[in-house]
Coordinates of N, CA and C in Angstrom, one line a residue:
M192 N 49.3 -14.4 -35.7 CA 49.8 -13.1 -35.5 C 48.7 -12.1 -35.3
K193 N 47.6 -12.3 -36.0 CA 46.4 -11.4 -35.9 C 45.8 -11.6 -34.5
Q194 N 45.7 -12.8 -34.0 CA 45.2 -13.1 -32.7 C 46.0 -12.5 -31.6
Q195 N 47.4 -12.5 -31.8 CA 48.3 -12.0 -30.8 C 48.1 -10.5 -30.7
L196 N 48.0 -9.8 -31.9 CA 47.8 -8.3 -31.9 C 46.5 -8.0 -31.2
Y197 N 45.4 -8.8 -31.4 CA 44.1 -8.6 -30.7 C 44.3 -8.7 -29.2
S198 N 45.0 -9.7 -28.7 CA 45.2 -9.9 -27.3 C 46.0 -8.7 -26.7
E199 N 47.0 -8.3 -27.4 CA 47.8 -7.2 -26.9 C 47.0 -5.9 -26.8
D200 N 46.1 -5.7 -27.8 CA 45.3 -4.5 -27.9 C 44.3 -4.5 -26.7
E201 N 43.7 -5.7 -26.4 CA 42.7 -5.8 -25.3 C 43.4 -5.6 -24.0
S202 N 44.6 -6.1 -23.9 CA 45.4 -5.9 -22.7 C 45.7 -4.4 -22.4
M203 N 46.0 -3.7 -23.5 CA 46.3 -2.2 -23.3 C 45.0 -1.5 -22.9
R204 N 43.9 -1.9 -23.5 CA 42.6 -1.2 -23.1 C 42.3 -1.5 -21.6
F205 N 42.5 -2.7 -21.1 CA 42.2 -3.0 -19.7 C 43.2 -2.2 -18.8
S206 N 44.4 -2.1 -19.2 CA 45.4 -1.3 -18.4 C 45.0 0.2 -18.3
W207 N 44.6 0.8 -19.4 CA 44.2 2.2 -19.4 C 42.9 2.3 -18.5
L208 N 42.0 1.4 -18.7 CA 40.7 1.4 -17.9 C 41.0 1.4 -16.4
L209 N 42.0 0.5 -16.0 CA 42.4 0.3 -14.6 C 43.0 1.6 -14.1
I210 N 43.9 2.2 -14.9 CA 44.5 3.5 -14.5 C 43.5 4.6 -14.3
L211 N 42.5 4.7 -15.2 CA 41.4 5.7 -15.1 C 40.6 5.5 -13.8
I212 N 40.3 4.2 -13.5 CA 39.5 3.9 -12.3 C 40.2 4.3 -11.0
L213 N 41.6 4.0 -11.0 CA 42.4 4.3 -9.8 C 42.6 5.8 -9.7
A214 N 42.5 6.5 -10.8 CA 42.6 8.0 -10.7 C 41.4 8.7 -10.2
L215 N 40.2 8.0 -10.3 CA 39.0 8.7 -9.8 C 39.0 8.8 -8.3
P216 N 38.2 9.9 -7.8 CA 38.1 10.0 -6.4 C 37.3 8.8 -5.8
P217 N 37.5 8.5 -4.6 CA 36.8 7.3 -4.0 C 35.3 7.4 -4.1
A218 N 34.7 8.6 -4.0 CA 33.2 8.7 -4.1 C 32.7 8.3 -5.4
A219 N 33.5 8.7 -6.5 CA 33.1 8.4 -7.8 C 33.1 6.9 -8.1
V220 N 34.1 6.2 -7.5 CA 34.3 4.7 -7.6 C 33.1 4.0 -7.0
I221 N 32.7 4.5 -5.8 CA 31.6 3.9 -5.1 C 30.3 4.1 -5.9
L222 N 30.1 5.3 -6.4 CA 28.9 5.5 -7.2 C 28.8 4.6 -8.4
T223 N 30.0 4.4 -9.1 CA 30.0 3.6 -10.2 C 29.7 2.1 -9.9
T224 N 30.1 1.6 -8.8 CA 29.8 0.2 -8.4 C 28.4 0.0 -7.9
T225 N 27.9 1.0 -7.2 CA 26.5 0.8 -6.6 C 25.4 1.0 -7.7
D226 N 25.7 1.7 -8.8 CA 24.7 1.9 -9.8 C 24.2 0.6 -10.4
F227 N 25.0 -0.5 -10.3 CA 24.6 -1.8 -10.9 C 24.2 -2.8 -9.8
T228 N 24.0 -2.3 -8.6 CA 23.5 -3.2 -7.5 C 22.1 -3.5 -7.7
P229 N 21.7 -4.8 -7.8 CA 20.2 -5.1 -8.0 C 19.4 -4.6 -6.8
Q230 N 18.2 -4.0 -7.2 CA 17.3 -3.5 -6.2 C 16.5 -4.6 -5.6
T231 N 16.4 -4.6 -4.3 CA 15.5 -5.6 -3.6 C 14.1 -5.3 -3.8
S232 N 13.2 -6.3 -3.9 CA 11.7 -6.0 -4.0 C 11.1 -5.9 -2.7
E233 N 11.8 -6.3 -1.6 CA 11.2 -6.2 -0.3 C 11.4 -4.8 0.4
T234 N 10.3 -4.4 1.0 CA 10.3 -3.1 1.7 C 10.9 -3.3 3.1
S235 N 11.9 -2.5 3.5 CA 12.5 -2.5 4.8 C 11.5 -2.1 5.8
C236 N 11.5 -2.8 7.0 CA 10.7 -2.3 8.1 C 11.2 -1.1 8.7
E237 N 12.5 -0.8 8.5 CA 13.1 0.5 9.0 C 12.5 1.6 8.2
K238 N 12.3 1.5 6.9 CA 11.7 2.5 6.1 C 10.2 2.7 6.5
V239 N 9.5 1.7 6.8 CA 8.2 1.8 7.3 C 8.1 2.5 8.6
R240 N 9.1 2.2 9.5 CA 9.1 2.8 10.8 C 9.3 4.3 10.7
I241 N 10.2 4.7 9.8 CA 10.5 6.1 9.7 C 9.3 6.9 9.1
F242 N 8.6 6.3 8.2 CA 7.4 6.9 7.6 C 6.3 7.0 8.7
L243 N 6.1 6.0 9.5 CA 5.1 6.0 10.5 C 5.4 7.0 11.6
E244 N 6.7 7.1 12.0 CA 7.1 8.1 13.0 C 6.8 9.5 12.6
E245 N 7.0 9.7 11.3 CA 6.7 11.1 10.8 C 5.2 11.4 10.8
T246 N 4.4 10.4 10.4 CA 3.0 10.7 10.4 C 2.4 10.6 11.8
D247 N 3.0 9.9 12.7 CA 2.5 9.8 14.1 C 2.6 11.2 14.8
Q248 N 3.3 12.1 14.3 CA 3.4 13.4 14.9 C 2.1 14.2 14.9
I249 N 1.2 13.8 14.1 CA -0.1 14.4 14.0 C -1.0 13.9 15.2
R250 N -1.6 14.9 15.9 CA -2.3 14.5 17.1 C -3.6 13.7 16.7
V251 N -3.8 12.6 17.5 CA -4.9 11.8 17.3 C -5.6 11.5 18.7
S252 N -6.9 11.5 18.7 CA -7.6 11.2 19.9 C -7.2 9.8 20.5
K253 N -7.1 9.7 21.8 CA -6.8 8.4 22.4 C -8.0 7.4 22.2
D254 N -9.1 7.9 21.8 CA -10.3 7.1 21.5 C -10.3 6.5 20.1
S255 N -9.3 6.8 19.3 CA -9.2 6.3 17.9 C -8.8 4.9 17.9
Y256 N -9.8 4.0 18.0 CA -9.6 2.6 18.0 C -9.7 1.9 16.7
T257 N -9.9 2.7 15.6 CA -10.0 2.2 14.3 C -8.8 2.6 13.5
L258 N -8.1 1.6 13.0 CA -6.9 1.9 12.1 C -7.3 1.5 10.7
I259 N -7.1 2.5 9.8 CA -7.3 2.3 8.4 C -6.0 2.3 7.7
I260 N -5.6 1.3 7.0 CA -4.3 1.2 6.3 C -4.5 0.7 4.9
G261 N -3.8 1.3 4.0 CA -3.9 0.9 2.6 C -2.6 1.4 1.8
G262 N -2.5 0.8 0.6 CA -1.3 1.0 -0.2 C -1.5 2.0 -1.3
S263 N -1.0 1.8 -2.5 CA -0.9 2.8 -3.5 C -2.3 3.4 -3.9
V264 N -3.3 2.6 -4.2 CA -4.6 3.1 -4.6 C -5.2 3.9 -3.5
F265 N -5.3 3.4 -2.3 CA -5.9 4.1 -1.2 C -5.1 5.4 -0.9
S266 N -3.8 5.4 -1.0 CA -3.0 6.6 -0.8 C -3.4 7.6 -1.8
E267 N -3.6 7.3 -3.1 CA -4.0 8.2 -4.1 C -5.3 8.8 -3.8
W268 N -6.3 7.9 -3.4 CA -7.6 8.4 -3.1 C -7.6 9.4 -2.0
K269 N -6.8 9.1 -0.9 CA -6.7 10.0 0.2 C -6.2 11.4 -0.2
Q270 N -5.1 11.4 -1.0 CA -4.5 12.6 -1.4 C -5.4 13.5 -2.3
R271 N -6.3 12.8 -3.1 CA -7.1 13.6 -4.0 C -8.5 13.8 -3.5
S272 N -8.9 13.2 -2.4 CA -10.3 13.4 -1.9 C -10.6 14.8 -1.6
A273 N -11.8 15.2 -1.9 CA -12.3 16.6 -1.6 C -12.7 16.7 -0.2
K274 N -13.3 15.6 0.4 CA -13.8 15.6 1.8 C -12.9 14.7 2.6
K275 N -12.2 15.2 3.6 CA -11.1 14.5 4.3 C -11.7 13.8 5.5
L276 N -11.0 12.7 5.8 CA -11.3 12.0 7.1 C -10.8 12.8 8.3
E277 N -11.5 12.6 9.4 CA -11.2 13.3 10.6 C -10.2 12.5 11.5
P278 N -9.0 12.9 11.6 CA -8.0 12.1 12.4 C -8.4 11.8 13.8
S279 N -9.2 12.6 14.5 CA -9.6 12.4 15.8 C -10.6 11.2 15.9
Q280 N -11.1 10.8 14.8 CA -12.1 9.7 14.8 C -11.5 8.4 14.2
L281 N -10.6 8.6 13.2 CA -10.0 7.5 12.5 C -8.5 7.7 12.4
R282 N -7.8 6.7 12.6 CA -6.3 6.7 12.4 C -6.1 6.2 11.0
V283 N -5.6 7.0 10.1 CA -5.4 6.6 8.7 C -4.0 6.6 8.3
K284 N -3.5 5.4 7.8 CA -2.2 5.3 7.3 C -2.2 4.9 5.8
A285 N -1.8 5.7 5.0 CA -1.8 5.4 3.5 C -0.5 5.7 2.9
S286 N 0.1 4.7 2.2 CA 1.4 4.8 1.6 C 1.6 3.6 0.6
P287 N 2.2 3.8 -0.5 CA 2.6 2.7 -1.4 C 3.4 1.6 -0.6
L288 N 4.0 2.0 0.5 CA 4.8 1.0 1.3 C 3.9 -0.1 1.8
F289 N 2.6 0.2 2.0 CA 1.8 -0.8 2.8 C 1.1 -1.8 1.9
T290 N 1.9 -2.7 1.4 CA 1.4 -3.9 0.7 C 1.0 -4.9 1.8
P291 N 0.1 -5.9 1.5 CA -0.2 -6.9 2.5 C 1.0 -7.6 3.1
T292 N 2.0 -7.9 2.2 CA 3.2 -8.6 2.6 C 4.0 -7.8 3.6
T293 N 4.1 -6.5 3.3 CA 4.9 -5.6 4.2 C 4.2 -5.4 5.5
I294 N 2.9 -5.3 5.5 CA 2.1 -5.1 6.7 C 2.3 -6.4 7.6
A295 N 2.3 -7.5 7.0 CA 2.5 -8.8 7.8 C 4.0 -8.8 8.3
K296 N 4.9 -8.5 7.4 CA 6.3 -8.5 7.8 C 6.6 -7.6 8.9
C297 N 6.0 -6.4 8.9 CA 6.3 -5.3 9.9 C 5.1 -5.1 10.8
F298 N 4.3 -6.2 11.1 CA 3.1 -6.1 11.8 C 3.2 -5.4 13.2
E299 N 4.3 -5.7 13.9 CA 4.4 -5.1 15.2 C 4.4 -3.6 15.1
R300 N 5.0 -2.9 14.1 CA 5.0 -1.5 14.0 C 3.8 -1.0 13.2
T301 N 3.3 -1.7 12.2 CA 2.2 -1.1 11.3 C 0.9 -1.2 12.0
V302 N 0.7 -2.3 12.8 CA -0.7 -2.5 13.4 C -0.6 -2.6 14.9
A303 N 0.2 -3.5 15.5 CA 0.2 -3.8 16.9 C 0.6 -2.5 17.7
H304 N 1.4 -1.7 17.2 CA 1.9 -0.5 17.9 C 0.7 0.4 18.3
Y305 N -0.4 0.4 17.5 CA -1.5 1.3 17.7 C -2.6 0.7 18.5
R306 N -2.5 -0.6 18.8 CA -3.5 -1.3 19.6 C -4.9 -1.1 19.1
P307 N -5.2 -1.3 17.9 CA -6.6 -1.0 17.4 C -7.6 -2.0 17.8
V308 N -8.8 -1.6 17.9 CA -9.9 -2.6 18.1 C -10.3 -3.1 16.7
T309 N -10.4 -2.2 15.7 CA -10.7 -2.6 14.4 C -9.6 -2.1 13.4
T310 N -9.2 -3.0 12.5 CA -8.3 -2.6 11.4 C -9.0 -2.8 10.1
V311 N -9.0 -1.7 9.3 CA -9.6 -1.8 8.0 C -8.4 -1.8 7.0
L312 N -8.3 -2.9 6.2 CA -7.1 -3.1 5.3 C -7.6 -3.0 3.9
F313 N -7.2 -1.9 3.1 CA -7.5 -1.8 1.7 C -6.5 -2.5 0.9
L314 N -7.0 -3.2 -0.1 CA -6.1 -3.9 -1.1 C -6.1 -3.2 -2.4
D315 N -5.0 -3.3 -3.1 CA -4.8 -2.7 -4.4 C -5.3 -3.7 -5.5
D316 N -5.5 -3.3 -6.7 CA -5.9 -4.2 -7.7 C -4.8 -5.2 -8.0
S317 N -3.5 -4.8 -7.9 CA -2.4 -5.7 -8.1 C -2.4 -6.8 -7.1
D318 N -2.9 -6.6 -5.9 CA -3.0 -7.6 -4.8 C -4.0 -8.7 -5.2
G319 N -5.0 -8.3 -6.0 CA -6.0 -9.3 -6.4 C -5.7 -9.9 -7.8
L320 N -4.7 -9.5 -8.5 CA -4.4 -10.0 -9.8 C -3.1 -10.8 -9.7
A321 N -2.0 -10.1 -10.1 CA -0.7 -10.8 -10.2 C -0.2 -11.3 -8.8
K322 N -0.6 -10.6 -7.8 CA -0.1 -11.0 -6.4 C -1.1 -11.7 -5.6
S323 N -2.1 -12.3 -6.1 CA -3.2 -12.9 -5.4 C -2.7 -13.9 -4.4
E324 N -1.8 -14.8 -4.8 CA -1.4 -15.9 -3.9 C -0.6 -15.3 -2.7
S325 N 0.3 -14.4 -3.0 CA 1.1 -13.8 -1.9 C 0.1 -12.9 -1.0
T326 N -0.9 -12.4 -1.6 CA -1.9 -11.6 -0.7 C -2.6 -12.5 0.3
F327 N -3.0 -13.7 -0.1 CA -3.7 -14.6 0.8 C -2.7 -15.2 1.8
N328 N -1.5 -15.4 1.4 CA -0.4 -15.8 2.4 C -0.2 -14.7 3.4
A329 N -0.2 -13.5 3.0 CA 0.0 -12.4 3.9 C -1.2 -12.2 4.8
L330 N -2.4 -12.4 4.3 CA -3.6 -12.3 5.1 C -3.7 -13.3 6.2
D331 N -3.2 -14.5 5.8 CA -3.1 -15.6 6.8 C -2.2 -15.2 8.0
E332 N -1.1 -14.6 7.6 CA -0.1 -14.2 8.6 C -0.6 -13.1 9.4
I333 N -1.3 -12.1 8.8 CA -1.9 -11.0 9.6 C -2.9 -11.5 10.5
D334 N -3.7 -12.4 10.1 CA -4.7 -13.0 11.0 C -4.1 -13.7 12.2
A335 N -3.0 -14.4 12.0 CA -2.3 -15.1 13.1 C -1.6 -14.1 14.0
L336 N -1.1 -13.0 13.4 CA -0.3 -12.0 14.2 C -1.2 -11.2 15.1
R337 N -2.4 -10.9 14.6 CA -3.3 -10.1 15.5 C -3.7 -10.9 16.7
A338 N -3.8 -12.2 16.6 CA -4.1 -13.0 17.7 C -2.9 -13.1 18.6
Y339 N -1.7 -13.2 18.0 CA -0.4 -13.3 18.8 C -0.2 -12.0 19.6
W340 N -0.5 -10.9 19.0 CA -0.3 -9.6 19.7 C -1.5 -9.1 20.5
S341 N -2.6 -9.9 20.4 CA -3.8 -9.5 21.1 C -4.3 -8.1 20.7
V342 N -4.3 -7.9 19.4 CA -4.8 -6.6 18.9 C -5.8 -6.8 17.8
S343 N -6.6 -5.8 17.5 CA -7.5 -5.8 16.4 C -8.4 -7.1 16.4
P344 N -9.2 -7.3 17.4 CA -10.2 -8.4 17.4 C -11.1 -8.4 16.1
S345 N -11.2 -7.2 15.5 CA -12.0 -7.1 14.3 C -11.1 -6.6 13.1
L346 N -11.1 -7.4 12.1 CA -10.3 -7.1 10.9 C -11.2 -7.0 9.7
V347 N -11.2 -5.9 9.0 CA -12.1 -5.6 7.9 C -11.2 -5.5 6.7
V348 N -11.4 -6.4 5.7 CA -10.6 -6.4 4.4 C -11.5 -5.8 3.3
V349 N -10.9 -4.8 2.6 CA -11.6 -4.1 1.5 C -11.0 -4.7 0.2
P350 N -11.7 -5.4 -0.6 CA -11.2 -5.9 -1.9 C -10.9 -4.8 -2.8
P351 N -10.1 -5.1 -3.9 CA -9.8 -4.1 -4.9 C -11.0 -3.5 -5.5
A352 N -11.1 -2.2 -5.7 CA -12.3 -1.6 -6.3 C -12.2 -1.9 -7.8
I353 N -13.3 -2.3 -8.4 CA -13.4 -2.4 -9.9 C -13.7 -1.1 -10.5
T354 N -12.8 -0.3 -10.8 CA -12.9 1.0 -11.3 C -13.2 1.1 -12.8
P355 N -13.6 2.2 -13.4 CA -13.8 2.3 -14.8 C -12.6 1.9 -15.6
A356 N -11.4 2.2 -15.0 CA -10.2 1.9 -15.8 C -9.8 0.4 -15.7
L357 N -10.5 -0.4 -15.0 CA -10.2 -1.8 -14.8 C -11.3 -2.7 -15.4
K358 N -11.9 -2.3 -16.4 CA -13.0 -3.1 -17.0 C -12.5 -4.4 -17.5
R359 N -11.3 -4.4 -18.1 CA -10.8 -5.7 -18.7 C -10.4 -6.7 -17.6
E360 N -10.1 -6.2 -16.4 CA -9.7 -7.0 -15.3 C -10.9 -7.3 -14.4
A361 N -12.1 -6.8 -14.7 CA -13.2 -6.9 -13.8 C -13.6 -8.3 -13.4
E362 N -13.6 -9.2 -14.3 CA -14.0 -10.6 -14.0 C -12.9 -11.3 -13.1
A363 N -11.7 -11.0 -13.4 CA -10.6 -11.6 -12.5 C -10.7 -11.0 -11.1
L364 N -11.0 -9.7 -11.0 CA -11.2 -9.1 -9.7 C -12.4 -9.6 -9.0
R365 N -13.5 -10.0 -9.7 CA -14.7 -10.6 -9.1 C -14.3 -12.0 -8.6
D366 N -13.5 -12.7 -9.3 CA -13.1 -14.0 -8.8 C -12.3 -13.9 -7.6
F367 N -11.4 -12.9 -7.5 CA -10.6 -12.7 -6.3 C -11.5 -12.3 -5.1
E368 N -12.5 -11.5 -5.4 CA -13.4 -11.1 -4.3 C -14.3 -12.3 -3.8
R369 N -14.7 -13.2 -4.7 CA -15.4 -14.4 -4.2 C -14.5 -15.2 -3.4
R370 N -13.2 -15.3 -3.8 CA -12.3 -16.1 -3.0 C -12.0 -15.4 -1.6
L371 N -12.0 -14.1 -1.6 CA -11.8 -13.4 -0.4 C -13.0 -13.5 0.5
T372 N -14.2 -13.6 0.0 CA -15.4 -13.8 0.8 C -15.3 -15.2 1.5
R373 N -14.8 -16.2 0.8 CA -14.6 -17.5 1.5 C -13.6 -17.5 2.5
W374 N -12.5 -16.7 2.3 CA -11.4 -16.6 3.3 C -12.0 -15.9 4.6
V375 N -12.8 -14.8 4.4 CA -13.3 -14.1 5.5 C -14.3 -15.0 6.3
E376 N -15.1 -15.8 5.6 CA -16.0 -16.7 6.3 C -15.3 -17.8 7.1
S377 N -14.1 -18.1 6.8 CA -13.3 -19.1 7.5 C -12.5 -18.6 8.7
K378 N -12.5 -17.3 8.8 CA -11.7 -16.7 9.9 C -12.6 -16.0 10.9
S379 N -12.2 -16.1 12.2 CA -13.0 -15.5 13.2 C -12.6 -14.0 13.3
G380 N -13.6 -13.2 13.5 CA -13.4 -11.8 13.7 C -13.1 -11.0 12.5
T381 N -13.3 -11.6 11.3 CA -13.0 -10.9 10.0 C -14.3 -10.6 9.3
S382 N -14.3 -9.6 8.5 CA -15.4 -9.2 7.6 C -14.9 -8.5 6.4
M383 N -15.7 -8.2 5.5 CA -15.3 -7.6 4.2 C -16.2 -6.4 3.9
L384 N -15.6 -5.2 3.6 CA -16.4 -4.1 3.2 C -16.6 -4.2 1.7
D385 N -17.9 -4.3 1.3 CA -18.2 -4.5 -0.1 C -18.1 -3.2 -0.9
I386 N -16.9 -2.8 -1.2 CA -16.7 -1.5 -1.8 C -17.3 -1.4 -3.2
N387 N -17.3 -2.6 -3.9 CA -17.9 -2.5 -5.3 C -19.4 -2.3 -5.3
T388 N -20.1 -2.7 -4.3 CA -21.5 -2.4 -4.2 C -21.6 -0.9 -3.8
L389 N -20.8 -0.5 -2.9 CA -20.8 0.9 -2.4 C -20.6 1.9 -3.5
L390 N -19.8 1.5 -4.5 CA -19.5 2.5 -5.6 C -20.2 2.1 -6.9
A391 N -21.3 1.3 -6.8 CA -22.0 0.9 -8.0 C -23.2 1.9 -8.2
D392 N -23.7 1.8 -9.5 CA -24.9 2.6 -9.8 C -26.2 1.8 -9.5
D393 N -27.3 2.3 -10.0 CA -28.6 1.6 -9.7 C -28.6 0.2 -10.4
Q394 N -27.9 0.0 -11.5 CA -27.8 -1.3 -12.2 C -26.8 -2.2 -11.6
G395 N -26.1 -1.8 -10.6 CA -25.1 -2.7 -10.0 C -23.7 -2.6 -10.7
E396 N -23.6 -1.7 -11.6 CA -22.3 -1.6 -12.3 C -21.5 -0.4 -11.7
V397 N -20.2 -0.4 -11.9 CA -19.4 0.6 -11.4 C -19.8 2.0 -11.9
N398 N -20.0 3.0 -11.1 CA -20.5 4.3 -11.5 C -19.3 5.2 -11.8
P399 N -19.1 5.5 -13.1 CA -18.0 6.4 -13.5 C -18.1 7.8 -12.9
L400 N -19.3 8.2 -12.6 CA -19.5 9.6 -12.0 C -18.8 9.7 -10.7
L401 N -18.5 8.6 -10.0 CA -17.9 8.7 -8.7 C -16.4 8.8 -8.8
F402 N -15.8 8.8 -10.0 CA -14.4 8.8 -10.2 C -13.9 10.0 -11.0
W403 N -12.6 10.3 -10.8 CA -12.0 11.3 -11.6 C -11.9 10.8 -13.1
P404 N -11.6 11.7 -14.0 CA -11.5 11.3 -15.4 C -10.5 10.2 -15.7
D405 N -9.5 10.0 -14.8 CA -8.5 8.9 -15.0 C -9.1 7.5 -14.8
G406 N -10.4 7.5 -14.3 CA -11.1 6.2 -14.1 C -10.5 5.3 -13.0
R407 N -9.7 5.9 -12.2 CA -9.1 5.1 -11.0 C -9.3 5.8 -9.7
T408 N -9.2 7.2 -9.7 CA -9.2 7.9 -8.4 C -10.6 8.4 -8.1
L409 N -11.0 8.1 -6.8 CA -12.3 8.5 -6.4 C -12.5 10.1 -6.4
G410 N -13.7 10.5 -6.9 CA -14.0 11.9 -6.9 C -14.7 12.3 -5.6
K411 N -15.3 13.5 -5.5 CA -15.8 13.9 -4.2 C -17.0 13.0 -3.8
Q412 N -17.9 12.7 -4.7 CA -19.1 11.9 -4.3 C -18.6 10.5 -3.8
G413 N -17.7 9.9 -4.6 CA -17.2 8.6 -4.2 C -16.5 8.6 -2.8
C414 N -15.7 9.7 -2.6 CA -15.1 9.8 -1.2 C -16.1 10.0 -0.1
N415 N -17.2 10.7 -0.4 CA -18.2 10.8 0.6 C -18.9 9.5 0.9
R416 N -19.1 8.7 -0.1 CA -19.7 7.3 0.2 C -18.7 6.5 1.0
L417 N -17.4 6.5 0.6 CA -16.4 5.7 1.3 C -16.3 6.2 2.7
Q418 N -16.2 7.5 2.9 CA -16.1 8.1 4.2 C -17.2 7.7 5.2
G419 N -18.4 7.7 4.7 CA -19.6 7.3 5.5 C -19.5 5.9 5.9
A420 N -19.0 5.0 5.0 CA -18.8 3.6 5.4 C -17.8 3.4 6.4
L421 N -16.6 4.1 6.3 CA -15.5 4.0 7.3 C -15.9 4.6 8.6
L422 N -16.6 5.7 8.6 CA -17.0 6.3 9.9 C -18.0 5.4 10.6
G423 N -18.6 4.5 9.9 CA -19.6 3.6 10.6 C -18.9 2.7 11.5
Y424 N -17.6 2.4 11.3 CA -16.8 1.6 12.3 C -16.5 2.3 13.6
T425 N -16.7 3.6 13.7 CA -16.5 4.3 14.9 C -17.8 4.7 15.5
G426 N -18.9 4.5 14.9 CA -20.2 4.9 15.4 C -20.5 6.3 15.2
V427 N -19.7 7.0 14.3 CA -19.9 8.4 14.1 C -20.6 8.6 12.7
S428 N -21.6 9.4 12.7 CA -22.4 9.5 11.5 C -21.8 10.4 10.4
K429 N -21.0 11.4 10.9 CA -20.3 12.3 10.0 C -19.2 13.0 10.7
P430 N -18.2 13.5 9.9 CA -17.0 14.1 10.6 C -17.4 15.5 11.2
T431 N -16.7 15.9 12.2 CA -16.9 17.2 12.8 C -16.2 18.3 12.1
T432 N -15.1 18.0 11.5 CA -14.3 19.1 10.8 C -13.7 18.5 9.5
E433 N -13.2 19.3 8.7 CA -12.4 18.9 7.5 C -11.0 19.3 7.7
M434 N -10.1 18.4 7.2 CA -8.7 18.7 7.5 C -7.9 18.8 6.1
P435 N -6.8 19.6 6.1 CA -6.0 19.7 4.8 C -5.5 18.3 4.5
A436 N -5.1 18.2 3.2 CA -4.7 16.9 2.7 C -3.5 16.3 3.4
D437 N -2.6 17.2 3.9 CA -1.4 16.7 4.6 C -1.6 16.4 6.0
R438 N -2.8 16.5 6.5 CA -3.2 16.2 7.9 C -4.0 14.9 8.0
V439 N -4.3 14.3 6.9 CA -5.2 13.1 6.9 C -4.5 11.9 7.6
S440 N -3.3 11.6 7.2 CA -2.6 10.4 7.8 C -2.2 10.8 9.2
S441 N -2.5 9.9 10.1 CA -2.2 10.2 11.5 C -1.7 9.0 12.3

C-alpha cells in the first residue's frame, strides 16, 4: 500500500511538471534544454574565420611577409605591452583561439591565407605541460601543411616562457624545450626562438624585473627585448611608429 501511494505521488509530480513545461513559451523551453548541452572542446574554424576577418580590416603593408601567431599568453602580452609592434612590418595575430591544434585544423585560414615567408608560432605553458603530446602532433601537421600549401618556408617555434610564476613547472618546461629542440633539428626550414635566454638575467635565470607583478605578463623592458627579436625576422632594427593596443593585431 505504501509503495502504491509513492508511485501515485510520483506520477502526479511528473504530470504537473509536464503541464508546466507545455505552458512555457517555446523560447523558454529551448533555453532550458540547451543549458545542459555539453560544450565541445574543439574550436570551430568558423569562429577563427570571423575573428581573423575582423582583425584583417587593419591595414598592413604588402611587404609584411612575417606572420606572428600565438594563443592565450602571447595575447595577454600583446594587450599589456607598453611598446607595440608595428603592423606595417609584422602581421600579428594573437588570441586564445590560436592553440597549435586549432592552427593546424584551420591552417588554410590561419596561415596559408597570408602567404607568409616566415611564421613565428608562440606556445603557451599548457602546450608544453598537459598538452605536450597533442602539441607535437599539431606541429607535425603544421609542418606538413606548410609544404602542402607552399607557404612559410621558414617556421620559427617559440617555446613556453619560464616566467617567475612558473617556477614549480620550470624543469618540466625545460624538458619540453629540449624535446622541441630535437623536433626542430629533425625538420627542414624550422628553428626555435630561445625566449628563455632572451628573458634571462646575467646568471641565466628568469629575470623577474622583465615581468609585471603577476609573474606572467611581460613588462615594458621584456616587451622591448621580445620586439627586437621579432623585428629581426624582417630585417628591421626598430619600429618606426607606436600603435594603440587595439591596432596591434593585423
